[in-house]
PDB file of C-alpha atoms in Angstrom:
ATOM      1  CA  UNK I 199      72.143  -4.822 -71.317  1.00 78.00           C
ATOM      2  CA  UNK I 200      75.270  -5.985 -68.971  1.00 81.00           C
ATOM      3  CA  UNK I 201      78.741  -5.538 -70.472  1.00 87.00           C
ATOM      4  CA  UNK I 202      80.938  -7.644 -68.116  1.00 87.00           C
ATOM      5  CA  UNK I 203      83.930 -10.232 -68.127  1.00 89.00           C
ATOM      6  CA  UNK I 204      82.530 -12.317 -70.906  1.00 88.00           C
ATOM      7  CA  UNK I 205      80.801  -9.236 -73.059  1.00 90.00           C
ATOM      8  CA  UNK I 206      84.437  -7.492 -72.717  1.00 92.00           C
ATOM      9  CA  UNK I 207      86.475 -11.073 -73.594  1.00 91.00           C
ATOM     10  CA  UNK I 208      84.430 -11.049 -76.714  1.00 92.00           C
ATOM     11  CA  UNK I 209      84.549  -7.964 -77.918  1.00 92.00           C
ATOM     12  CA  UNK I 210      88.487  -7.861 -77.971  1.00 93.00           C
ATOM     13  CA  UNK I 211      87.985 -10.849 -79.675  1.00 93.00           C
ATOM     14  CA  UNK I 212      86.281  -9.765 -82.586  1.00 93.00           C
ATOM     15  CA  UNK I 213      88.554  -6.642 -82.415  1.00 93.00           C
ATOM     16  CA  UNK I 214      91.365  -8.976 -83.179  1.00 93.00           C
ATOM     17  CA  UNK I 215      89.405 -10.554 -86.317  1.00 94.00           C
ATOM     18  CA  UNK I 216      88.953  -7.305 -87.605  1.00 93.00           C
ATOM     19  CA  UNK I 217      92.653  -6.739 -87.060  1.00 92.00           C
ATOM     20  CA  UNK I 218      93.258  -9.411 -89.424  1.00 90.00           C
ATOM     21  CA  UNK I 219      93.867 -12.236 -86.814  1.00 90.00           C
ATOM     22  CA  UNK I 220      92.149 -14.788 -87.688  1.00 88.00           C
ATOM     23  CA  UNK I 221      91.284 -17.290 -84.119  1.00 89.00           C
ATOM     24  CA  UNK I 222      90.631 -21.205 -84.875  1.00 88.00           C
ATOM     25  CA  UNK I 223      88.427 -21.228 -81.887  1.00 88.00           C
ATOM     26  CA  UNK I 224      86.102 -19.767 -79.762  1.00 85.00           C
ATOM     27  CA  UNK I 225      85.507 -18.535 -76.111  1.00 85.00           C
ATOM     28  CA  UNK I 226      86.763 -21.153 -73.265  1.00 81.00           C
ATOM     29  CA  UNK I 227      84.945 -22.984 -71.144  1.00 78.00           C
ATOM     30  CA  UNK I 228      84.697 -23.535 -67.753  1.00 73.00           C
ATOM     31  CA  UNK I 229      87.537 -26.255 -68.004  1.00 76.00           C
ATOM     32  CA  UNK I 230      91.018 -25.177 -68.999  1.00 76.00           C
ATOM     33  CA  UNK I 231      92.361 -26.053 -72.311  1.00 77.00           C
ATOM     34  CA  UNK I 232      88.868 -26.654 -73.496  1.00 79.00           C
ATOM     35  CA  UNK I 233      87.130 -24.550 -76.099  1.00 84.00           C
ATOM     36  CA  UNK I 234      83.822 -23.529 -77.734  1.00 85.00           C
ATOM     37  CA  UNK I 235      83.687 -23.369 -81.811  1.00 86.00           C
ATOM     38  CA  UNK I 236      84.743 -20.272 -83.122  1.00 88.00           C
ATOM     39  CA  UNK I 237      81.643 -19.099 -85.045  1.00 90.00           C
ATOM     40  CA  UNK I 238      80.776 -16.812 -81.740  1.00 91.00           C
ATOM     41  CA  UNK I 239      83.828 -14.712 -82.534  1.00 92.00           C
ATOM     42  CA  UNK I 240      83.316 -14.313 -85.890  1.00 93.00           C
ATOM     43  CA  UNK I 241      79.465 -13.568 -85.439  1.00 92.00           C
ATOM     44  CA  UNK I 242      80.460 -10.746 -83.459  1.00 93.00           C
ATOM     45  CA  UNK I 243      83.443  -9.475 -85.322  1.00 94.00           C
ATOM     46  CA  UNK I 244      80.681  -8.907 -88.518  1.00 93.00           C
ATOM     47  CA  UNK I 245      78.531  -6.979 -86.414  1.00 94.00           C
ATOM     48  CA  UNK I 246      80.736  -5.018 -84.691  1.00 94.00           C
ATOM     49  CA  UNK I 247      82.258  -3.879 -88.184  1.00 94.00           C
ATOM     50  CA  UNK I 248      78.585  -2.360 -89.160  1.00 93.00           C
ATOM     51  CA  UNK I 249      77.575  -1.205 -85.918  1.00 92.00           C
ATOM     52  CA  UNK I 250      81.110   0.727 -85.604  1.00 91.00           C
ATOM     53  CA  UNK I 251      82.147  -1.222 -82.147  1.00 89.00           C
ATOM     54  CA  UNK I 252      78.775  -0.298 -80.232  1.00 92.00           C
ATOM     55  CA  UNK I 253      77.748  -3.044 -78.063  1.00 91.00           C
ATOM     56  CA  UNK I 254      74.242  -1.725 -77.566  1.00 91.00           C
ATOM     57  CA  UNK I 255      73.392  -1.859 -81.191  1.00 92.00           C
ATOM     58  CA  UNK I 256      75.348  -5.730 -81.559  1.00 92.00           C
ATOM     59  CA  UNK I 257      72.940  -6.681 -78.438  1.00 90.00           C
ATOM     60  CA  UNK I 258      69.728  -5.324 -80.524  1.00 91.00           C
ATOM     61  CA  UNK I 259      70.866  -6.689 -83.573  1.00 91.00           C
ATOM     62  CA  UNK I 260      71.763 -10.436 -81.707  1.00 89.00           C
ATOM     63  CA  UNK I 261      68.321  -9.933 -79.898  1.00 89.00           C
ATOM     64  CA  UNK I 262      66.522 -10.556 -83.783  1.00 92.00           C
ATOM     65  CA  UNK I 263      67.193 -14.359 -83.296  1.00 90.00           C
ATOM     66  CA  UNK I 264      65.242 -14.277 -79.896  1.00 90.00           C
ATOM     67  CA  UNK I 265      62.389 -12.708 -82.130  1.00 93.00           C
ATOM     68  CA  UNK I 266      62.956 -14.977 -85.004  1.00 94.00           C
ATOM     69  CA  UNK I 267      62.229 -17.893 -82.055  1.00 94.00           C
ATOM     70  CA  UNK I 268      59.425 -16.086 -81.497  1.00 95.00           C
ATOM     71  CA  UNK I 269      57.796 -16.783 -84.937  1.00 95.00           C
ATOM     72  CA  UNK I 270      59.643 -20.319 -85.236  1.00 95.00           C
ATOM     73  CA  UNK I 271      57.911 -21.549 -81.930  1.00 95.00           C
ATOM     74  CA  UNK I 272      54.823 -20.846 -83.719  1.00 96.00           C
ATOM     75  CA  UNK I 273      55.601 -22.085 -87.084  1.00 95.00           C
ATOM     76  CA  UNK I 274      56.932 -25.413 -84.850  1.00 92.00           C
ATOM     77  CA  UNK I 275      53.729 -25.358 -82.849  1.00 93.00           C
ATOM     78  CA  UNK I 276      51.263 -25.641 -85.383  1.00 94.00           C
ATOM     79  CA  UNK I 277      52.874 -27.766 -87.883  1.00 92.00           C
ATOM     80  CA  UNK I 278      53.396 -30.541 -84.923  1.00 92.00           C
ATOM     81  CA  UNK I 279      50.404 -29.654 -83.025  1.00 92.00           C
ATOM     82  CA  UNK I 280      47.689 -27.020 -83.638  1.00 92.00           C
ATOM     83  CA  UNK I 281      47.078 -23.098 -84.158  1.00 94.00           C
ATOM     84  CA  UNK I 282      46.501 -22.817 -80.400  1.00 95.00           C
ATOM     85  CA  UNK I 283      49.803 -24.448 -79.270  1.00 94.00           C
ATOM     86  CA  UNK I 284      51.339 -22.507 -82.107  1.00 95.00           C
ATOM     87  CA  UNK I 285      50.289 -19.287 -80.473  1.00 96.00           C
ATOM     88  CA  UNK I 286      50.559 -19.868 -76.969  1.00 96.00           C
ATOM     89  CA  UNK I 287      54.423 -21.208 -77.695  1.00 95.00           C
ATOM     90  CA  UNK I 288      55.171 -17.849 -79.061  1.00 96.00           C
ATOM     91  CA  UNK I 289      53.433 -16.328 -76.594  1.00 95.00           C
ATOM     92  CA  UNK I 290      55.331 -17.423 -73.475  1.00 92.00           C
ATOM     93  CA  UNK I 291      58.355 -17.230 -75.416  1.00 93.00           C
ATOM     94  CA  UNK I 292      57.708 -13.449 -76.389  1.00 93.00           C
ATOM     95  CA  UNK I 293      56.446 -12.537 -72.563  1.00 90.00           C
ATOM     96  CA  UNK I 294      58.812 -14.454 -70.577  1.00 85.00           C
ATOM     97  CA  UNK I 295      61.499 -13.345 -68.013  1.00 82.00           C
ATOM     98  CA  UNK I 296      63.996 -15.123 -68.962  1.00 82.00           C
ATOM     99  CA  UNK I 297      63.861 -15.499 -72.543  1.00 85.00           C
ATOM    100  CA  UNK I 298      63.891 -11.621 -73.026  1.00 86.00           C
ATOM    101  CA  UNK I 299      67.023 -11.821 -70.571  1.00 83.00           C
ATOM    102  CA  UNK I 300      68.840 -14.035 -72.948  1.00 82.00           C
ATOM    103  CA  UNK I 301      67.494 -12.132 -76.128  1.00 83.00           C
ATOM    104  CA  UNK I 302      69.652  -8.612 -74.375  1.00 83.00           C
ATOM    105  CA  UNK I 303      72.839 -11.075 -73.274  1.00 84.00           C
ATOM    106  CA  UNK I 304      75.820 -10.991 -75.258  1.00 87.00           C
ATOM    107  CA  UNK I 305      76.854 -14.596 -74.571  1.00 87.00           C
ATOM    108  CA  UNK I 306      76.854 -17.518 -76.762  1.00 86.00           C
ATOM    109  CA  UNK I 307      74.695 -19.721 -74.772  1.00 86.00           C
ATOM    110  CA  UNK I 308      71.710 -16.706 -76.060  1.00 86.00           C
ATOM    111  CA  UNK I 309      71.632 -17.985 -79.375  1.00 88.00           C
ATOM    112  CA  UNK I 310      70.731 -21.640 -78.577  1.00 90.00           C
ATOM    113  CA  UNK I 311      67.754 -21.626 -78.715  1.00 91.00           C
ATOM    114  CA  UNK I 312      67.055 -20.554 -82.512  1.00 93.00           C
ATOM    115  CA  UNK I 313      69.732 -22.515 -83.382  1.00 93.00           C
ATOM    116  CA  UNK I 314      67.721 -25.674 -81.345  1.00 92.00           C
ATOM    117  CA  UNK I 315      64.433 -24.821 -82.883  1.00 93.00           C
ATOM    118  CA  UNK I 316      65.321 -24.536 -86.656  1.00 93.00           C
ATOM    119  CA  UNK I 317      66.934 -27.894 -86.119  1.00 93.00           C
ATOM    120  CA  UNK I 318      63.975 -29.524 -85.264  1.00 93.00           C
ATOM    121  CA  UNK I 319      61.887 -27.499 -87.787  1.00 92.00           C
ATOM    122  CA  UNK I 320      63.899 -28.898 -90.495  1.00 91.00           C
ATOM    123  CA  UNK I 321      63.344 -32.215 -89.581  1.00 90.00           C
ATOM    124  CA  UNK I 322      59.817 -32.351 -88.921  1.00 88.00           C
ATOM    125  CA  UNK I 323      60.140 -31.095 -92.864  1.00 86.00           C
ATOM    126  CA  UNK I 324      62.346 -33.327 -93.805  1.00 82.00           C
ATOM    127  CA  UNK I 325      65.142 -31.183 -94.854  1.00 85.00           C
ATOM    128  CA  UNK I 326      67.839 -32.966 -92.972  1.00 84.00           C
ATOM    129  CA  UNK I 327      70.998 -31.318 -95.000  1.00 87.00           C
ATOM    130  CA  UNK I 328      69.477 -27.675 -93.562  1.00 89.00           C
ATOM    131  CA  UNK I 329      68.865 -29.587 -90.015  1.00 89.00           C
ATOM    132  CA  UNK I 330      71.994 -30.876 -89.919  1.00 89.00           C
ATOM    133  CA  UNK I 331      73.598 -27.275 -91.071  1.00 89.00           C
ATOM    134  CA  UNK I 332      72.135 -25.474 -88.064  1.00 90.00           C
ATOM    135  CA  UNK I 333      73.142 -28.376 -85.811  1.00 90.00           C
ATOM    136  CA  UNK I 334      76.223 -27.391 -86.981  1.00 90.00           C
ATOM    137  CA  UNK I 335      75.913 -23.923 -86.439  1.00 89.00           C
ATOM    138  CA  UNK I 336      75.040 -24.560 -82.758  1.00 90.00           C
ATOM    139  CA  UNK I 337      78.187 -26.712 -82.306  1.00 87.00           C
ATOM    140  CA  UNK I 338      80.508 -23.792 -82.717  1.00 87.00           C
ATOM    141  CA  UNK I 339      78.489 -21.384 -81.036  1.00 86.00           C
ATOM    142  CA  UNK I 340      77.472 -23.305 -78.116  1.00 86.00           C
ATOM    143  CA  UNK I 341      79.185 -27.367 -77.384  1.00 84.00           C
ATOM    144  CA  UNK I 342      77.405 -27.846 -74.416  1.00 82.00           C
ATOM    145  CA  UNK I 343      73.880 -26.859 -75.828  1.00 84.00           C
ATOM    146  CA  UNK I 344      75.076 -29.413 -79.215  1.00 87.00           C
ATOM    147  CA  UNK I 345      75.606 -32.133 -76.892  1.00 85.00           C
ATOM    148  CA  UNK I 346      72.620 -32.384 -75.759  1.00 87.00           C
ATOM    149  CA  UNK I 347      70.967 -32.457 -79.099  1.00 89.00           C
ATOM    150  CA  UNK I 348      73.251 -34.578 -80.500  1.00 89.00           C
ATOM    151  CA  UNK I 349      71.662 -37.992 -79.851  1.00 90.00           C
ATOM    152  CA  UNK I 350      68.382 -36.819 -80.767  1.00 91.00           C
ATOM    153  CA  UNK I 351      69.725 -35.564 -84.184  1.00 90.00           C
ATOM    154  CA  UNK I 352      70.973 -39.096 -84.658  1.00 89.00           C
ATOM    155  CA  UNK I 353      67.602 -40.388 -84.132  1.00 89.00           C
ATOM    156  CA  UNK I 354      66.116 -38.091 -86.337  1.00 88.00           C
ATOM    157  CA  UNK I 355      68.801 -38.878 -89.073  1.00 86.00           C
ATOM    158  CA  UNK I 356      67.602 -42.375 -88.984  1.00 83.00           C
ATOM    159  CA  UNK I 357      63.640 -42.020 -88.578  1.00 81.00           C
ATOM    160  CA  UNK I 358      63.739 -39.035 -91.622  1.00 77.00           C
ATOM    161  CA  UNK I 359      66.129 -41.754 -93.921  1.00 76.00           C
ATOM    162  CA  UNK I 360      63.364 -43.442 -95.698  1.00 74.00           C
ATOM    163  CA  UNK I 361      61.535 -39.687 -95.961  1.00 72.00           C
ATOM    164  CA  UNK I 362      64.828 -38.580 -97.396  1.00 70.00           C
ATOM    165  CA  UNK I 363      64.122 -38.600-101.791  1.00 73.00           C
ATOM    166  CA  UNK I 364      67.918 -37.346-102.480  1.00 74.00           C
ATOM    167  CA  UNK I 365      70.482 -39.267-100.203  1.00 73.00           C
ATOM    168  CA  UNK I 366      72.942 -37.133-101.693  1.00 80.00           C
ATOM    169  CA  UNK I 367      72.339 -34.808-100.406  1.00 79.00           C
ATOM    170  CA  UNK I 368      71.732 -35.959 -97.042  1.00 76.00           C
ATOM    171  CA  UNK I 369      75.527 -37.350 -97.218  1.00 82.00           C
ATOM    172  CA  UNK I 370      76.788 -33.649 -97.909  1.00 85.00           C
ATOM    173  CA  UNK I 371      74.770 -32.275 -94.607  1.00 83.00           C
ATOM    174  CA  UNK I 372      76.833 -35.082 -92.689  1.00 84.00           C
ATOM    175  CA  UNK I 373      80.155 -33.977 -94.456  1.00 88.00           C
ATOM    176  CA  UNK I 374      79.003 -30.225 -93.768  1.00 87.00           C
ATOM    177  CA  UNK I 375      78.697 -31.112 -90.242  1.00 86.00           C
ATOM    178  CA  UNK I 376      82.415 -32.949 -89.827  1.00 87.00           C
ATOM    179  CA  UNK I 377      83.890 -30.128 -92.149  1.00 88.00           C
ATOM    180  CA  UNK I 378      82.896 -27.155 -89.067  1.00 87.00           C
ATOM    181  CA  UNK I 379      85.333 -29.178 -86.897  1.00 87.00           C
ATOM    182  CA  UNK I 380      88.241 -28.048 -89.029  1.00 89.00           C
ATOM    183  CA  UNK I 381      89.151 -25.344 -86.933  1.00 88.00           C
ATOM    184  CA  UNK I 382      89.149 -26.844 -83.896  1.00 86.00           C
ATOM    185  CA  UNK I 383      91.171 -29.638 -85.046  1.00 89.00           C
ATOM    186  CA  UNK I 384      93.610 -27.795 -86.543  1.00 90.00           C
ATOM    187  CA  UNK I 385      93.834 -26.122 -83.070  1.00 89.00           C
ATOM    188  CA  UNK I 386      94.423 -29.589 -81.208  1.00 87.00           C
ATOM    189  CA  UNK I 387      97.196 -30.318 -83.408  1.00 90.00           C
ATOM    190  CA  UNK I 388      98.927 -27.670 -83.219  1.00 89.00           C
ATOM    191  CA  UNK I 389      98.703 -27.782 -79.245  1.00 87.00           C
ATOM    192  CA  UNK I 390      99.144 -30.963 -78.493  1.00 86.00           C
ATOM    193  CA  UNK I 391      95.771 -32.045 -78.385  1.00 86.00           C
ATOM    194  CA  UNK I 392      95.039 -30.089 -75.371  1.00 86.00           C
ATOM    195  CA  UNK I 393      90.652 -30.243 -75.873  1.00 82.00           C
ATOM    196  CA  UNK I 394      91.176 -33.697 -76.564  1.00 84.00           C
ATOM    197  CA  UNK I 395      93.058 -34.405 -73.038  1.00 83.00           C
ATOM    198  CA  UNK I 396      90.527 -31.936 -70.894  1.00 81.00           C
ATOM    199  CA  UNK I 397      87.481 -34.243 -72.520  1.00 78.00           C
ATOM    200  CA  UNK I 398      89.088 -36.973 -71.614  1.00 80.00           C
ATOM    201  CA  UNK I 399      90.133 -35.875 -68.225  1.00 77.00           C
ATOM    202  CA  UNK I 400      86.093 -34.886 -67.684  1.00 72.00           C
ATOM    203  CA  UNK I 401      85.299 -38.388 -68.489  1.00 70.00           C
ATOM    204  CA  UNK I 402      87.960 -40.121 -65.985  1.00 70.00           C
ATOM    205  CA  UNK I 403      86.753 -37.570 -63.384  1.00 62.00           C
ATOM    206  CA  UNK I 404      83.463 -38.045 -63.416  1.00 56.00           C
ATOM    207  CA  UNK I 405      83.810 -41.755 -63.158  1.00 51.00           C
ATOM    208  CA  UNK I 406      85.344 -41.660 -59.853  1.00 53.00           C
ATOM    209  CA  UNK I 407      82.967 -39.438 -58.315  1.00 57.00           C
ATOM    210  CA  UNK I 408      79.361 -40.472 -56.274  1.00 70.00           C
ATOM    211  CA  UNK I 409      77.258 -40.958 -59.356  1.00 71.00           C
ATOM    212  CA  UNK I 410      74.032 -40.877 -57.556  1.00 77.00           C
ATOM    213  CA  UNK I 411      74.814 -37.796 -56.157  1.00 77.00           C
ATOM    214  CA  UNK I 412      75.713 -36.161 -59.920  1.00 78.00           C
ATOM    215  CA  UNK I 413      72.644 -37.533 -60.980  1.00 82.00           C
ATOM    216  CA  UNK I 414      70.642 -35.553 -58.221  1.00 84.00           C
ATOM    217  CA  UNK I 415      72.416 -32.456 -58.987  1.00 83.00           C
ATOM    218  CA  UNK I 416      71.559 -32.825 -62.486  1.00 83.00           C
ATOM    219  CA  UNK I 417      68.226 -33.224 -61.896  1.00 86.00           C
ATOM    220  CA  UNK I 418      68.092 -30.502 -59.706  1.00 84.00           C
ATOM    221  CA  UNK I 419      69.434 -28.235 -62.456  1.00 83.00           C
ATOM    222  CA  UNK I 420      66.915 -29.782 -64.707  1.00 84.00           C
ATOM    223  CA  UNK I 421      63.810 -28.982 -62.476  1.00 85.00           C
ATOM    224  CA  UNK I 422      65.176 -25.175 -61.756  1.00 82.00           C
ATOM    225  CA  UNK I 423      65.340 -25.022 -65.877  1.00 82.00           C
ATOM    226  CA  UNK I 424      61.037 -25.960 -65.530  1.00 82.00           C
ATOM    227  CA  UNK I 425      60.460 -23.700 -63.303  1.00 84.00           C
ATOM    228  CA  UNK I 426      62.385 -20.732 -64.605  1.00 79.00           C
ATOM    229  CA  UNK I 427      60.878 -20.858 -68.106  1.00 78.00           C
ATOM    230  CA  UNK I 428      57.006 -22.425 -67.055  1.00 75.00           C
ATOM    231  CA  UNK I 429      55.866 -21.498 -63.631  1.00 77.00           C
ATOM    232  CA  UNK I 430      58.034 -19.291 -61.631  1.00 74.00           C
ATOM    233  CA  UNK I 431      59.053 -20.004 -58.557  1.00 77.00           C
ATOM    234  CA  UNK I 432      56.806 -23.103 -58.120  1.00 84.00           C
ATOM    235  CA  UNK I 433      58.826 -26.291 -58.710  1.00 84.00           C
ATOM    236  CA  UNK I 434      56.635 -28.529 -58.055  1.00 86.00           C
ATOM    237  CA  UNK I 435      53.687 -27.692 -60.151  1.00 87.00           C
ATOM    238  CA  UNK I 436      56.702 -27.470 -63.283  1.00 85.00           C
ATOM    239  CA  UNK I 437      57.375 -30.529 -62.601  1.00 87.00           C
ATOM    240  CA  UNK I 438      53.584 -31.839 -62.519  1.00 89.00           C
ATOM    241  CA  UNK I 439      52.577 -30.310 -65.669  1.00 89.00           C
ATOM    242  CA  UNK I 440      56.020 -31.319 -67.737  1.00 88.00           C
ATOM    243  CA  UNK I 441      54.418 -35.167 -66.431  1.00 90.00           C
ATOM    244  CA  UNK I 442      51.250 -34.508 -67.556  1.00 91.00           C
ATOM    245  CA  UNK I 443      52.269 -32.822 -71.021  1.00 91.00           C
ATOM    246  CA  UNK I 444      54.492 -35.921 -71.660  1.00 91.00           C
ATOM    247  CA  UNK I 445      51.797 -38.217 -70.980  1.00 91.00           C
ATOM    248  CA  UNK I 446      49.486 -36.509 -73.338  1.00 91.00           C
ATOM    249  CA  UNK I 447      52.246 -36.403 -76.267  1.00 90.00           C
ATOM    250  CA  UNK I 448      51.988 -39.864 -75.371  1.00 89.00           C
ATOM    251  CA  UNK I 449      48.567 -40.151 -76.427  1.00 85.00           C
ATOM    252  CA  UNK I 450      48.906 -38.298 -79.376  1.00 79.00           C
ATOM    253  CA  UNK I 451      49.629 -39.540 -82.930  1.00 74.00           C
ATOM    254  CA  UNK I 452      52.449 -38.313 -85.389  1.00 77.00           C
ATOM    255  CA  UNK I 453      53.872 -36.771 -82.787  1.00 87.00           C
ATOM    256  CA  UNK I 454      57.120 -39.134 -82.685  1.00 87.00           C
ATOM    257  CA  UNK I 455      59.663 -37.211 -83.570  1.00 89.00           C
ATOM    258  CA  UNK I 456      58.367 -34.330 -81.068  1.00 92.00           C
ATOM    259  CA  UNK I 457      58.703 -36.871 -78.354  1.00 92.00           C
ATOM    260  CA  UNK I 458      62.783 -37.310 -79.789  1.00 92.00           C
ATOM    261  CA  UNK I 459      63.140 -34.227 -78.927  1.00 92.00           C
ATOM    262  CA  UNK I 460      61.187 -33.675 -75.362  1.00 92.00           C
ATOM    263  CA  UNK I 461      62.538 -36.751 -73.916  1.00 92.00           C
ATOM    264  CA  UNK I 462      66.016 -37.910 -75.310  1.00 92.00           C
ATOM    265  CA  UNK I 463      67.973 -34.211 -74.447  1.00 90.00           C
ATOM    266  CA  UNK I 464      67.092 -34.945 -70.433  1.00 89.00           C
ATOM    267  CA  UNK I 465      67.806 -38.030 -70.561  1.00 89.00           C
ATOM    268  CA  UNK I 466      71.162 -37.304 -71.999  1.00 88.00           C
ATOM    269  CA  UNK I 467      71.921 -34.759 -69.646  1.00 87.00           C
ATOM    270  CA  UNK I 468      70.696 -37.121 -66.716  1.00 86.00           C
ATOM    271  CA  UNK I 469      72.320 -39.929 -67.556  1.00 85.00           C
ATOM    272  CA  UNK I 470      75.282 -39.392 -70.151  1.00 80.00           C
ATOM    273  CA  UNK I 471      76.275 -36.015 -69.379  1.00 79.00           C
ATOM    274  CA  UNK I 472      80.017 -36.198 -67.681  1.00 74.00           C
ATOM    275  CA  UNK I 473      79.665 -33.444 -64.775  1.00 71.00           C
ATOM    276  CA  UNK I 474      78.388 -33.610 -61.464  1.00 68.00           C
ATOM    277  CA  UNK I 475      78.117 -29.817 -61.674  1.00 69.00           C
ATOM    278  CA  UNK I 476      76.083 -28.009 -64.323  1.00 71.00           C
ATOM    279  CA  UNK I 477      74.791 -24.757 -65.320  1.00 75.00           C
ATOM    280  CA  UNK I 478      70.709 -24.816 -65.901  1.00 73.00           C
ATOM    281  CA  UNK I 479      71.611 -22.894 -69.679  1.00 78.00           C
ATOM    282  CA  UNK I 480      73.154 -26.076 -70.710  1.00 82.00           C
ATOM    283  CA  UNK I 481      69.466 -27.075 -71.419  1.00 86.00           C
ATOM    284  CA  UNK I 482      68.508 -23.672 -73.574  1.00 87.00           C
ATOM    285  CA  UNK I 483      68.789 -26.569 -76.235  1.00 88.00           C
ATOM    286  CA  UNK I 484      65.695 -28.534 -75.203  1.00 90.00           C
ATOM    287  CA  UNK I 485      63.667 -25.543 -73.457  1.00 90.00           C
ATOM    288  CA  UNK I 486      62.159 -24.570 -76.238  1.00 92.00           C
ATOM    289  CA  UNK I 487      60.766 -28.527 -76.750  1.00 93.00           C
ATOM    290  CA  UNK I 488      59.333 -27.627 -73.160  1.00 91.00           C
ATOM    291  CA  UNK I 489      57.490 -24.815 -73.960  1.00 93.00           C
ATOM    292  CA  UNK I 490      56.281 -26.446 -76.890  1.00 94.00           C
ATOM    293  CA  UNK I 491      54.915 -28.958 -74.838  1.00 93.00           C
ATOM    294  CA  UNK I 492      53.147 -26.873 -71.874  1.00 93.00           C
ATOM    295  CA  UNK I 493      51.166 -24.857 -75.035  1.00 94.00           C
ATOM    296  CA  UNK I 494      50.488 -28.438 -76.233  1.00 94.00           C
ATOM    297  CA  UNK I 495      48.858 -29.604 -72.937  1.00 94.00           C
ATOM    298  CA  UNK I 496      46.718 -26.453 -72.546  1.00 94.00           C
ATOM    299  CA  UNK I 497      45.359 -26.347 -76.012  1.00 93.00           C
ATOM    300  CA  UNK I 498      44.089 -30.039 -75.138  1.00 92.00           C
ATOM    301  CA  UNK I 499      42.698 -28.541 -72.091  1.00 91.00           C
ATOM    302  CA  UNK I 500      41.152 -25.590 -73.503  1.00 88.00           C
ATOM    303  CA  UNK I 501      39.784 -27.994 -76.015  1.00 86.00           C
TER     304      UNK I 501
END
């Protein structure tokens, strides 16, 4: 494992928990005055109580949710698709580079994934309260993963209402999900609604810039995020096969809410997102919908 800037930040964060100071949000990020949720902290402060303040043994514990996506891709796989795209999900997911990378990273972007997958999971069963819980959950560990999930988990919220027997209940996942903004809000008023003036600040920035050229560089981050988790070093054949497995979704039946997920992420970070410049984990959100596809399109093939 690395322990560097961030690893270091974090831990005297959680030291301070433990100290009996309690933080109303999380790490910053790259923007002044704007910060993550503060679930990351507190994660880490429980941890490092039982492991004694060894990071080794926080970064094995942490690296359980990287195994738990393991068995969820799989679960995920062959409830939406088949056995075979169940397994060979899992599979990439369990033998690739980057993944394991993540799983031994103590950074909050790590856990985005799991957090991404159960989301989806719980609404292809139409458990929307538990959906909308982890949704939550990924808010306040990791914004910029959320906000790329966050127009798909609208979508979802309105194609699972009819499927939905207690609404109820479904009205308490939505209050669950506005209550984990507490913190943060009691944080903005308190400073003077600093997060709320950076956000805003993004926004009036990025409208004055070359939008085309944003776009590119989004796109660019987009097609590195292929290649790193599919075929290695080989852009354009990522690029080919993420095509061809949409088309074949395309084909398929049931698959609707799948297709939510696979397409409506990149085209929020294309076109919506408020940054020229990006970092390709932004998208650890919507990789796993990726993978999920490439097992898709080679189960058809191998069929």
């Amino acid at each position: 494992m690395s322990f560097l800037y961030d690893q270091g930040r974090d831990a005297l964060a959680a030291q301070k928990i433990l100290s009996g100071h309690f933080v109303l949000v999380g790490p910053t990020t790259d923007m002044p005055g704007l910060f993550f949720g503060p679930m990351w902290y507190y994660l880490l402060a429980g941890l490092y109580a039982v492991t004694f303040g060894n990071p080794a043994v926080v970064a094995i514990l942490l690296s359980f949710l990287d195994l738990a996506t393991i068995a969820l891709l799989y679960v995920g796989g062959n409830k939406v698709f088949n056995r075979t795209a169940g397994f060979l999900a899992a599979f990439f997911w369990a033998v690739g580079s980057l993944p394991v990378a993540y799983s031994r990273t103590l950074t909050n972007p790590s856990t985005s994934a799991f957090w991404a997958i159960l989301v989806f999971y719980f609404f292809i069963r139409s458990w929307s309260f538990l959906a909308l819980v982890n949704n939550a959950l990924l808010f306040r560990c990791y914004a910029a993963g959320a906000f790329l999930l966050l127009p798909f988990t609208f979508i979802a919220l309105c194609f699972s209402w009819p499927k939905v027997k207690n609404k109820s209940v479904y009205l308490l996942g939505i209050i669950f999900f506005g209550l984990t903004f507490l913190p943060q809000i009691i944080f903005e008023v308190r400073h003077s609604f600093l997060g709320t003036k950076t956000i805003l600040k993004i926004f009036s920035i990025s409208g004055r810039g070359n939008y085309l050229q944003g776009l590119w560089q989004r796109f660019q981050n987009l097609w590195q995020e292929l290649t790193d988790y599919t075929f290695f070093n080989q852009k354009n054949i990522s690029l080919f096969v993420a095509t061809a497995s949409l088309i074949t979704i395309l084909k398929a039946k049931d698959k609707k809410l799948f297709l939510f997920w696979f397409v409506i992420p990149v085209a929020t970070f294309l076109f919506l997102y408020p940054r020229s410049e990006s970092h390709p984990f932004y998208l650890l959100s919507w990789i796993p919908a990726a993978v999920l596809a490439l097992a898709y399109l080679l189960s058809q093939v191998w069929q």
